[in-house]
Amino acid sequence: MSPVIVARDLAIGFPPDPPLLESATFEIDRGEIFAVLGGSGCGKSTLLRCLIGLEQPLAGTLLVEGSPPEMKVGKPTYGVSFQHGALLGSLTLEENLALPLTSWTDLPDEAIAPIVRAKLAMVGLDGAAHRLPSEISGGMRKRAAIARALMLEPTLLFLDEPSAGLDPITSAGLDELILTLRRTLGLTVVIVSHELPSIERIVDRSIVLDAQARRIVATGAPKDLAESDEPRVSDFFHRRWRAA
Amino acid sequence: MGHTTTLTTPHSGSAIEPKPAFTIARSDRTLILAGDLTIASGSELWRKLREQLDDAQEPIASIDLTRARSVDGVGASILGSFRSQLATRGVDATVVGANQQVSELLGLFEAGEQPERPRTSFVERVGQRTVELGAGLRNIVAFIGELTVELVGAWRRPRTANWRSTIPLAERAGADAVPIVLLINFLVGLVMAHHSAAKLRQYGASLYVADIVVLSVTRELAPLMTAIILAGRSGAAFTAEIATMKVSEEIDALRAMGFGPVRYLALPRLLALGLVAPLLVVLGDMVGILGGMVMAWVGLEVSPTAFFNEALRALRPFDVIGGLIKSVVFGWAIGVIACQRGFAAKGGAAEVGDKTTSTVVTCLFGIVLLDAVLTILFQVIRSI
């Protein structure tokens, strides 16, 4: 089976500053939960923005579902949940979730309403349909954002820091949801995260980026990486801080 | 055996997109669904299931998904909604033949009861808006009180106010506004003289165009036009800036660091507007009179020297001073309204836009209202 995402000798960054990441090569298989790990400033979020087409790589090859990612007007082929949810503030949760369906499908309004309710129930937001994003907590916003990302039934889902700032119970619930979605819908999930407990629980494979080396310093299953001899990887997994 | 409906190409998206098919069949009290129950065929699936609801045959007792090839979230949601609608008619339709994956999916997308969206009548909305209007006025009065308290506090402990930002703010509100203030006031003076020219020439009183221009510009037009520009530029900018700080918790951070946000953010802005408004009005007076002089020269053949001498004869010091007093009052009013609206923001980006719009509208209303009050007051003072 061909990989969903292929990156070869990828370089990303913002000229004239030095590249954040160089010579990055990795593949993500269909149905895999894949994590991009690393400390602050190593280019995790920039790599995610390249994967979804919001930024262009400086060099190398990047293919998502066989073609270079491009953010264009039209029905998106993948779902994205941003770090702080990025729900539209002037719309209720119900309206936020309905937006992709009303724009990109021919489903009648009376069919969209129960679908939206079902997706809200899926993320445990029953009863919050008529509330504005400003009226709910950060964790609820994140869950609503994941539900919105799934409205068009993508097979590929990108999650930027899905568990950051959540309490352990909500975080565990979100982990369980991601695993269920993979199991029931066959989703491929790409996660950018710092949250080690969550990563170790749900991620199949991950890459670790390093800001100083500007490259991928390790690839593998989180439990294997946790036992790595590579100092930067070991420090990351064992939460050891070293002065620069 | 019941009827069978076979759907070939439920419409979804572009014409070249492959469109999976599904079939619906009835076998006694069992509804048999086969094929792809996905977002691509969602619209048609919804319609066909609705038809089944209205079907006069015996109620459906079970839904057979043995031959369902694929089911996604939309398909599961539509099935869940269909079962809910059957339940409201007293029919508890069980799902049979679903594999473990589909069963789990159906459970995942089972919608709970949602509260109805609260609806308000027209009368209630009018009432709410009236209460909000009253609350808005009360908030502005309360904000003026808070400003006074903070001003006293800043006077006692000057280091607790952010006076250093006053000069950059004055530069943004004042120096950056000079070109537009000059242009608008020049054109207003020009138009004023133009409208007066025809009638004055008719009565052989062309020279008096200088009286009309100089009094209207210094007493009314320059302060008014300058205040409108300040409201549109600086008032809107102040509200947007403070509202953005409010929704991004920067105001809370200031409080947490022990700063009074009103003292730290509003006082420098009020001071800046109070400083630049009269300076801009002085410039506005000069170019407004210049505009009138140009039109008098071109349209009425009144020489600049004659215009200037007549203007000096007509003008009293209080005309200019009154205009400058008005400008300071307008500047402070714009500052108070802009900062109060900014601090009142809550929520997200939409609220920033709402408050900014509200600032401009309220400022324009307030400026005209204050202008009327001050004009009457100055008339009384002149007559004493």
XYZ file of C-alpha atoms in Angstrom:
628
model
C 0.000 0.000 0.000
C 1.448 3.383 -0.974
C 2.127 5.869 1.823
C -0.296 8.755 2.334
C 2.473 11.298 2.869
C 5.956 11.220 1.407
C 8.682 13.731 2.294
C 12.107 13.536 0.662
C 15.033 15.842 1.533
C 12.587 18.437 2.712
C 13.766 21.879 3.863
C 11.389 24.313 5.555
C 11.771 27.786 7.027
C 11.378 31.468 6.428
C 14.172 33.095 4.380
C 16.370 34.992 4.985
C 16.504 33.185 8.346
C 18.330 29.843 8.323
C 16.046 26.856 7.569
C 14.223 25.367 10.550
C 14.577 21.847 9.156
C 16.757 20.374 6.406
C 17.057 17.018 4.644
C 13.909 15.688 6.281
C 12.825 12.352 4.829
C 9.880 10.362 6.152
C 6.742 8.526 5.058
C 3.362 8.173 6.732
C 1.334 5.037 6.004
C -2.422 4.818 5.604
C -4.235 4.204 8.886
C -1.234 5.238 10.940
C -1.235 7.639 13.883
C 1.959 9.577 13.328
C 3.437 12.238 15.597
C 5.839 15.086 14.906
C 7.747 15.701 18.138
C 10.390 18.124 19.290
C 11.113 21.086 21.500
C 9.839 24.614 20.988
C 11.133 26.332 17.860
C 12.201 23.151 16.067
C 9.722 23.670 13.212
C 6.940 21.246 14.166
C 4.114 23.652 13.458
C 5.823 24.948 10.295
C 6.135 21.365 9.063
C 2.419 20.878 9.762
C 1.636 24.081 7.839
C 3.673 22.708 4.909
C 1.807 19.392 5.080
C -1.553 21.158 4.830
C -0.354 23.560 2.139
C -0.338 26.794 4.124
C 3.442 27.129 3.608
C 5.642 25.905 0.795
C 8.841 23.917 1.461
C 12.132 25.622 0.626
C 13.476 22.479 -1.055
C 12.794 18.775 -1.479
C 9.717 16.775 -2.349
C 6.495 16.689 -0.356
C 3.535 14.619 -1.544
C 0.212 14.258 0.277
C -2.079 11.655 -1.312
C 0.272 11.677 -4.309
C 0.387 15.389 -5.017
C 2.058 18.475 -3.522
C -0.179 19.945 -0.811
C -1.908 23.126 -1.830
C -4.428 25.183 0.150
C -6.956 26.221 -2.461
C -10.606 27.232 -2.564
C -12.711 24.077 -2.874
C -13.736 20.996 -0.956
C -10.746 20.051 1.206
C -9.431 16.513 1.068
C -8.224 16.451 4.655
C -9.308 17.755 8.045
C -7.262 20.117 10.197
C -7.708 21.016 13.856
C -5.585 24.006 14.864
C -3.900 24.476 18.208
C -6.496 26.809 19.726
C -9.456 25.413 17.805
C -9.778 28.360 15.416
C -13.563 28.178 15.512
C -15.256 31.152 13.865
C -16.136 33.435 16.765
C -19.297 34.884 15.306
C -20.883 31.463 14.691
C -22.337 29.025 17.208
C -20.796 25.551 17.496
C -23.663 24.184 15.428
C -23.057 26.763 12.685
C -19.301 26.185 12.792
C -19.792 22.478 12.203
C -22.490 22.906 9.579
C -20.388 25.309 7.505
C -18.360 22.694 5.539
C -21.457 20.598 4.825
C -23.564 23.541 3.618
C -20.704 24.758 1.422
C -19.350 21.572 -0.102
C -22.205 19.040 -0.151
C -25.761 19.027 -1.448
C -27.172 17.749 1.838
C -30.430 19.517 2.725
C -30.481 21.649 5.879
C -32.789 19.211 7.653
C -30.227 16.446 7.066
C -27.289 18.604 8.146
C -28.836 19.374 11.559
C -28.845 15.737 12.828
C -25.372 15.122 11.370
C -24.046 18.156 13.277
C -25.777 16.940 16.461
C -24.258 13.486 16.027
C -20.761 14.907 15.548
C -21.171 17.119 18.601
C -22.332 14.076 20.586
C -19.268 12.203 19.304
C -16.967 14.738 21.000
C -19.153 14.981 24.099
C -20.589 18.402 23.377
C -24.257 17.486 23.625
C -26.220 20.519 24.618
C -23.602 23.083 23.534
C -24.808 23.434 19.943
C -26.132 26.965 20.346
C -23.196 28.355 22.271
C -20.544 30.647 20.828
C -16.869 29.609 20.986
C -16.247 32.431 23.466
C -18.799 30.872 25.827
C -17.080 27.494 26.171
C -13.799 26.277 27.642
C -10.546 25.726 25.746
C -10.969 21.963 25.920
C -14.486 22.172 24.499
C -13.207 24.426 21.704
C -10.558 21.836 20.813
C -13.092 19.036 20.746
C -15.462 21.107 18.615
C -12.579 21.877 16.246
C -11.880 18.158 15.836
C -15.565 17.544 15.120
C -15.498 20.336 12.511
C -12.370 18.842 10.928
C -14.270 15.556 10.510
C -17.411 17.026 8.941
C -16.423 16.203 5.356
C -15.338 12.672 6.280
C -11.654 13.081 5.454
C -9.386 10.076 5.479
C -6.464 12.208 6.654
C -6.614 14.287 9.823
C -4.029 16.804 11.064
C -4.096 17.758 14.738
C -1.937 20.563 16.127
C -1.376 20.103 19.867
C -4.742 18.393 20.471
C -4.104 17.684 24.162
C -2.153 20.801 25.146
C -3.715 22.585 28.086
C -6.354 19.923 28.727
C -6.949 18.232 32.048
C -5.819 14.569 32.199
C -9.346 13.171 31.998
C -10.343 15.261 28.989
C -6.994 14.481 27.403
C -7.506 10.738 27.933
C -11.000 11.042 26.441
C -9.567 12.771 23.402
C -6.946 10.047 23.006
C -9.670 7.432 23.124
C -11.669 9.351 20.527
C -8.685 9.502 18.148
C -8.132 5.749 18.515
C -11.845 5.074 17.925
C -11.895 7.273 14.836
C -8.907 5.436 13.421
C -10.504 2.098 14.187
C -13.962 2.903 12.831
C -13.192 5.271 9.972
C -9.710 4.091 9.052
C -8.316 7.586 9.507
C -4.670 8.477 9.077
C -3.823 10.952 11.839
C -0.836 13.292 11.946
C -0.311 14.894 15.343
C 2.016 17.696 16.368
C 2.438 17.524 20.102
C 4.540 17.848 23.235
C 2.243 15.731 25.389
C 4.293 12.606 26.111
C 1.643 10.574 27.993
C -0.788 11.076 25.142
C 1.833 10.287 22.498
C 2.875 7.079 24.204
C -0.758 6.005 24.483
C -1.926 6.516 20.907
C 0.929 7.101 18.460
C 2.229 4.300 16.228
C 5.300 6.050 14.926
C 6.899 9.459 15.293
C 9.758 11.667 14.209
C 11.713 13.853 16.599
C 12.952 17.227 15.307
C 15.777 19.169 16.887
C 16.133 22.942 16.665
C 19.930 22.992 16.936
C 20.598 20.112 14.527
C 17.835 21.404 12.189
C 17.000 17.858 11.172
C 15.086 14.732 12.171
C 17.153 13.161 14.945
C 15.063 10.008 15.412
C 12.230 8.031 13.863
C 10.306 5.170 15.429
C 7.633 4.036 17.847
C 7.449 6.265 20.949
C 8.242 3.378 23.330
C 11.403 2.613 21.320
C 12.384 6.279 21.149
C 11.974 6.566 24.920
C 14.811 4.034 25.233
C 16.993 5.736 22.630
C 20.665 6.425 23.377
C 20.586 9.598 21.282
C 20.963 12.315 23.986
C 18.518 14.799 22.412
C 15.840 12.133 22.029
C 16.470 10.730 25.474
C 16.346 14.227 27.019
C 13.052 14.892 25.271
C 11.389 11.686 26.416
C 12.786 11.799 29.936
C 12.089 15.511 30.355
C 15.704 16.392 31.108
C 16.736 20.010 30.703
C 20.267 20.973 29.743
C 21.546 24.536 29.554
C 22.516 25.482 25.989
C -41.015 -9.312 -0.405
C -41.068 -5.560 -0.531
C -39.955 -3.189 -3.239
C -36.325 -2.492 -4.044
C -34.926 0.928 -4.867
C -31.577 1.043 -6.602
C -29.756 4.336 -6.786
C -26.948 4.662 -9.252
C -25.453 8.122 -9.001
C -26.486 10.191 -6.015
C -25.312 13.704 -6.758
C -22.379 15.078 -4.862
C -19.604 17.433 -5.871
C -18.152 17.541 -9.366
C -19.461 15.589 -12.307
C -16.276 13.569 -12.702
C -16.201 12.440 -9.063
C -16.974 8.710 -8.803
C -20.351 8.359 -7.080
C -20.921 5.211 -5.078
C -24.359 3.629 -5.152
C -26.504 2.159 -2.448
C -29.773 0.277 -2.482
C -32.751 0.241 -0.167
C -35.086 -2.722 -0.087
C -37.970 -3.821 2.160
C -38.444 -7.419 3.230
C -41.558 -7.518 5.406
C -40.646 -5.344 8.378
C -36.923 -5.271 7.643
C -35.249 -2.427 5.814
C -32.208 -3.693 3.926
C -29.473 -1.203 3.152
C -26.649 -2.225 0.840
C -23.691 -0.474 -0.748
C -21.933 2.701 0.357
C -23.658 4.750 3.037
C -21.261 7.694 2.899
C -21.115 11.459 2.558
C -21.065 11.116 -1.241
C -24.547 9.598 -1.216
C -25.692 11.379 1.970
C -28.283 13.609 0.362
C -29.958 10.744 -1.495
C -29.754 8.450 1.543
C -31.520 11.097 3.630
C -34.264 11.535 1.022
C -34.869 7.804 0.559
C -35.016 7.144 4.285
C -37.529 9.988 4.656
C -39.673 8.279 2.023
C -39.525 5.103 4.096
C -40.816 7.043 7.108
C -43.849 8.161 5.139
C -44.415 4.726 3.630
C -47.806 3.332 4.589
C -46.477 -0.239 4.880
C -46.043 -2.015 8.185
C -43.605 -0.239 10.562
C -39.931 -1.090 10.213
C -38.785 -3.409 12.975
C -35.144 -3.775 11.954
C -32.499 -2.288 9.701
C -30.265 -4.843 8.024
C -26.737 -3.624 7.309
C -25.277 -7.014 6.329
C -24.635 -5.796 2.790
C -23.530 -2.282 3.694
C -20.113 -2.050 2.046
C -18.934 1.132 3.753
C -20.380 3.498 6.333
C -18.818 6.812 7.341
C -19.728 9.445 9.926
C -22.354 11.134 7.763
C -23.969 7.778 6.885
C -23.986 6.748 10.551
C -25.471 10.115 11.587
C -28.247 9.875 9.010
C -29.053 6.323 10.119
C -29.072 7.483 13.745
C -31.428 10.328 12.897
C -33.688 7.896 10.978
C -33.881 5.607 13.992
C -34.666 8.573 16.256
C -37.516 9.598 13.981
C -38.853 6.041 14.025
C -38.623 6.114 17.826
C -40.782 9.266 17.973
C -43.434 7.215 16.123
C -43.169 4.482 18.718
C -41.011 2.179 16.583
C -37.804 0.819 18.082
C -35.930 -0.368 15.002
C -32.953 -2.552 15.789
C -29.858 -2.675 13.621
C -28.867 -6.150 12.516
C -26.019 -7.527 10.471
C -23.639 -4.656 11.154
C -20.041 -5.676 11.656
C -18.223 -4.566 14.783
C -16.702 -1.520 13.103
C -20.065 -0.232 11.865
C -21.746 -0.982 15.208
C -19.099 1.045 16.996
C -19.504 3.865 14.481
C -23.281 3.932 14.954
C -22.773 4.135 18.722
C -20.228 6.929 18.302
C -22.569 9.090 16.250
C -25.684 8.574 18.314
C -26.910 12.110 18.920
C -28.184 13.098 22.314
C -31.059 15.477 22.849
C -30.113 19.045 22.049
C -31.875 21.966 23.679
C -33.956 24.061 21.333
C -32.371 27.300 20.174
C -33.835 30.047 22.357
C -36.156 32.208 20.259
C -37.041 35.803 20.988
C -39.961 37.768 19.612
C -39.676 41.168 17.925
C -40.989 42.921 21.036
C -38.465 41.103 23.212
C -35.653 42.111 20.864
C -36.762 45.771 20.949
C -36.851 45.553 24.732
C -33.401 43.964 24.868
C -31.929 46.646 22.591
C -33.472 49.397 24.715
C -32.037 47.890 27.887
C -28.649 47.544 26.139
C -28.781 51.187 25.040
C -29.483 52.302 28.591
C -26.723 50.049 29.905
C -24.321 51.481 27.295
C -24.965 55.054 28.438
C -24.662 54.003 32.091
C -21.361 52.267 31.301
C -19.949 55.411 29.677
C -20.899 57.492 32.742
C -19.361 54.826 35.014
C -16.241 54.801 32.849
C -15.886 58.602 33.174
C -16.086 58.133 36.953
C -13.443 55.397 36.829
C -11.231 57.618 34.654
C -11.491 60.422 37.200
C -10.465 58.096 40.023
C -7.567 56.753 37.959
C -6.500 60.285 36.999
C -6.255 61.205 40.679
C -4.346 57.988 41.339
C -1.959 58.708 38.484
C -1.475 62.244 39.748
C -0.456 60.891 43.164
C 1.743 58.107 41.770
C 2.851 59.201 38.275
C 5.002 56.102 37.730
C 1.926 53.878 37.724
C 0.631 55.476 34.504
C 2.110 54.769 31.098
C 2.881 58.399 30.223
C 5.735 57.382 27.907
C 3.268 56.053 25.372
C 1.527 59.443 25.124
C 3.962 60.908 22.564
C 3.862 57.897 20.158
C 0.070 57.848 20.513
C -0.103 61.600 19.835
C 2.084 61.097 16.779
C -0.236 58.368 15.467
C -3.394 60.331 16.194
C -2.012 63.749 15.255
C 0.971 63.902 12.913
C -0.243 60.972 10.833
C -3.645 62.634 10.458
C -2.307 66.001 9.236
C -2.577 65.312 5.469
C -6.218 64.184 5.634
C -7.143 67.018 8.036
C -5.567 69.592 5.699
C -7.281 68.198 2.615
C -10.741 67.877 4.154
C -10.736 71.314 5.783
C -9.389 73.011 2.639
C -12.175 71.457 0.592
C -14.815 72.342 3.186
C -13.706 76.012 3.168
C -13.712 75.972 -0.627
C -17.211 74.482 -0.855
C -18.538 76.877 1.819
C -17.312 79.870 -0.190
C -18.636 78.392 -3.424
C -22.159 77.961 -2.057
C -22.164 81.522 -0.677
C -20.740 83.103 -3.840
C -23.824 83.072 -6.059
C -26.161 84.784 -3.566
C -23.569 87.291 -2.352
C -22.749 88.339 -5.923
C -26.480 88.841 -6.573
C -26.675 91.381 -3.745
C -23.275 92.961 -4.504
C -21.923 91.704 -1.184
C -19.140 89.487 -2.495
C -16.664 90.689 0.114
C -18.787 89.223 2.902
C -17.841 85.732 1.762
C -14.830 86.250 4.057
C -17.140 86.718 7.073
C -19.114 83.606 6.256
C -16.059 81.435 5.689
C -13.984 82.602 8.629
C -16.811 82.372 11.189
C -18.203 79.040 9.998
C -14.774 77.460 9.725
C -13.386 78.589 13.083
C -16.608 78.163 15.098
C -18.001 74.974 13.555
C -16.535 73.327 10.529
C -12.868 72.881 11.445
C -13.560 71.451 14.932
C -16.374 69.261 13.591
C -14.561 67.900 10.536
C -11.366 67.315 12.523
C -13.292 65.455 15.227
C -14.971 63.261 12.617
C -11.562 62.371 11.188
C -10.227 61.647 14.693
C -13.216 59.429 15.463
C -12.785 57.456 12.242
C -9.018 57.099 12.524
C -7.943 57.175 16.147
C -11.208 56.267 17.879
C -11.620 53.137 15.782
C -7.937 52.249 16.185
C -8.006 52.667 19.975
C -11.091 50.495 20.325
C -9.724 47.771 18.050
C -6.412 47.774 19.919
C -7.899 47.626 23.418
C -10.621 45.144 22.401
C -7.997 42.834 20.889
C -5.970 43.107 24.107
C -9.126 42.285 26.063
C -10.038 39.169 24.084
C -6.441 37.924 24.089
C -6.230 38.285 27.903
C -3.571 41.032 27.775
C -5.817 43.233 29.928
C -6.072 40.421 32.480
C -2.278 40.120 32.388
C -1.960 43.850 33.145
C -4.315 43.413 36.107
C -2.315 40.392 37.279
C 0.845 42.521 37.204
C -0.875 45.083 39.393
C -1.590 47.711 36.729
C -4.941 49.419 36.417
C -5.782 48.923 32.736
C -7.757 52.178 32.605
C -4.851 54.132 34.073
C -2.292 52.306 31.935
C -4.126 52.333 28.609
C -6.908 54.924 28.642
C -5.247 57.940 30.310
C -2.374 58.222 27.775
C -4.856 57.953 24.917
C -7.092 60.639 26.342
C -4.109 62.880 26.952
C -2.854 62.298 23.403
C -6.226 63.136 21.859
C -6.615 66.200 24.100
C -3.217 67.434 22.897
C -3.516 66.792 19.186
C -7.144 67.785 18.619
C -6.618 71.566 19.111
C -3.373 71.496 17.115
C -5.156 69.818 14.218
C -8.014 72.322 14.487
C -5.554 75.243 14.250
C -4.257 73.712 11.014
C -7.845 73.051 9.915
C -8.785 76.705 10.581
C -5.896 77.965 8.481
C -6.440 75.735 5.455
C -10.235 76.086 5.660
C -9.901 79.887 5.438
C -7.319 79.429 2.663
C -9.800 77.279 0.737
C -12.450 79.988 1.089
C -9.936 82.643 0.014
C -9.038 80.677 -3.133
C -12.716 80.279 -4.095
C -13.439 83.980 -3.348
C -10.534 84.983 -5.568
C -11.449 82.637 -8.429
C -15.254 82.776 -8.220
C -15.981 86.263 -6.852
C -12.847 88.165 -7.869
C -12.265 89.166 -4.233
C -8.524 89.698 -3.872
C -6.693 87.752 -1.159
C -5.728 91.014 0.571
C -9.340 92.225 0.708
C -10.474 88.760 1.888
C -7.822 88.715 4.595
C -8.640 92.213 5.855
C -12.374 91.466 5.971
C -11.729 88.160 7.733
C -9.646 89.899 10.401
C -12.403 92.471 10.892
C -15.073 89.804 11.318
C -13.139 87.418 13.527
C -13.170 87.710 17.334
C -10.624 85.880 19.498
C -13.400 83.899 21.185
C -14.451 82.429 17.797
C -11.070 80.708 17.550
C -10.828 79.915 21.274
C -14.355 78.489 21.275
C -13.445 76.215 18.369
C -10.329 75.047 20.201
C -12.311 74.369 23.392
C -14.757 72.341 21.330
C -11.894 70.368 19.805
C -10.520 69.416 23.235
C -13.987 68.305 24.404
C -14.487 66.321 21.196
C -11.045 64.718 21.558
C -11.766 63.612 25.127
C -15.233 62.366 24.171
C -13.724 60.276 21.378
C -11.100 58.929 23.782
C -13.664 58.052 26.471
C -16.024 56.319 24.035
C -13.215 54.476 22.215
C -11.551 53.183 25.386
C -14.841 52.270 27.085
C -15.968 50.293 24.045
C -12.590 48.546 23.868
C -12.710 47.514 27.528
C -16.305 46.290 27.091
C -15.267 43.751 24.428
C -15.615 40.070 25.261
C -15.501 37.015 23.052
C -13.604 36.874 19.811
C -12.778 38.658 16.586
C -16.406 39.488 15.801
C -16.715 41.417 19.052
C -13.668 43.535 18.119
C -15.394 44.483 14.875
C -18.706 45.183 16.618
C -17.109 47.416 19.243
C -15.098 49.320 16.642
C -18.213 50.011 14.593
C -20.062 51.004 17.749
C -17.263 53.457 18.638
C -17.434 55.282 15.317
C -21.235 55.526 15.358
C -21.382 56.623 19.021
C -18.567 59.146 18.489
C -20.340 60.740 15.520
C -23.568 60.985 17.497
C -21.737 62.288 20.576
C -19.763 64.879 18.601
C -22.877 66.359 17.007
C -24.693 66.359 20.358
C -21.791 68.033 22.175
C -21.402 70.529 19.330
C -25.017 71.606 19.712
C -24.663 71.976 23.495
C -21.383 73.922 23.256
C -22.670 76.181 20.460
C -25.637 77.218 22.608
C -23.387 77.658 25.641
C -20.912 79.845 23.724
C -23.793 81.910 22.304
C -24.928 82.593 25.856
C -21.363 83.550 26.870
C -21.028 85.912 23.876
C -24.280 87.618 24.750
C -23.225 88.325 28.348
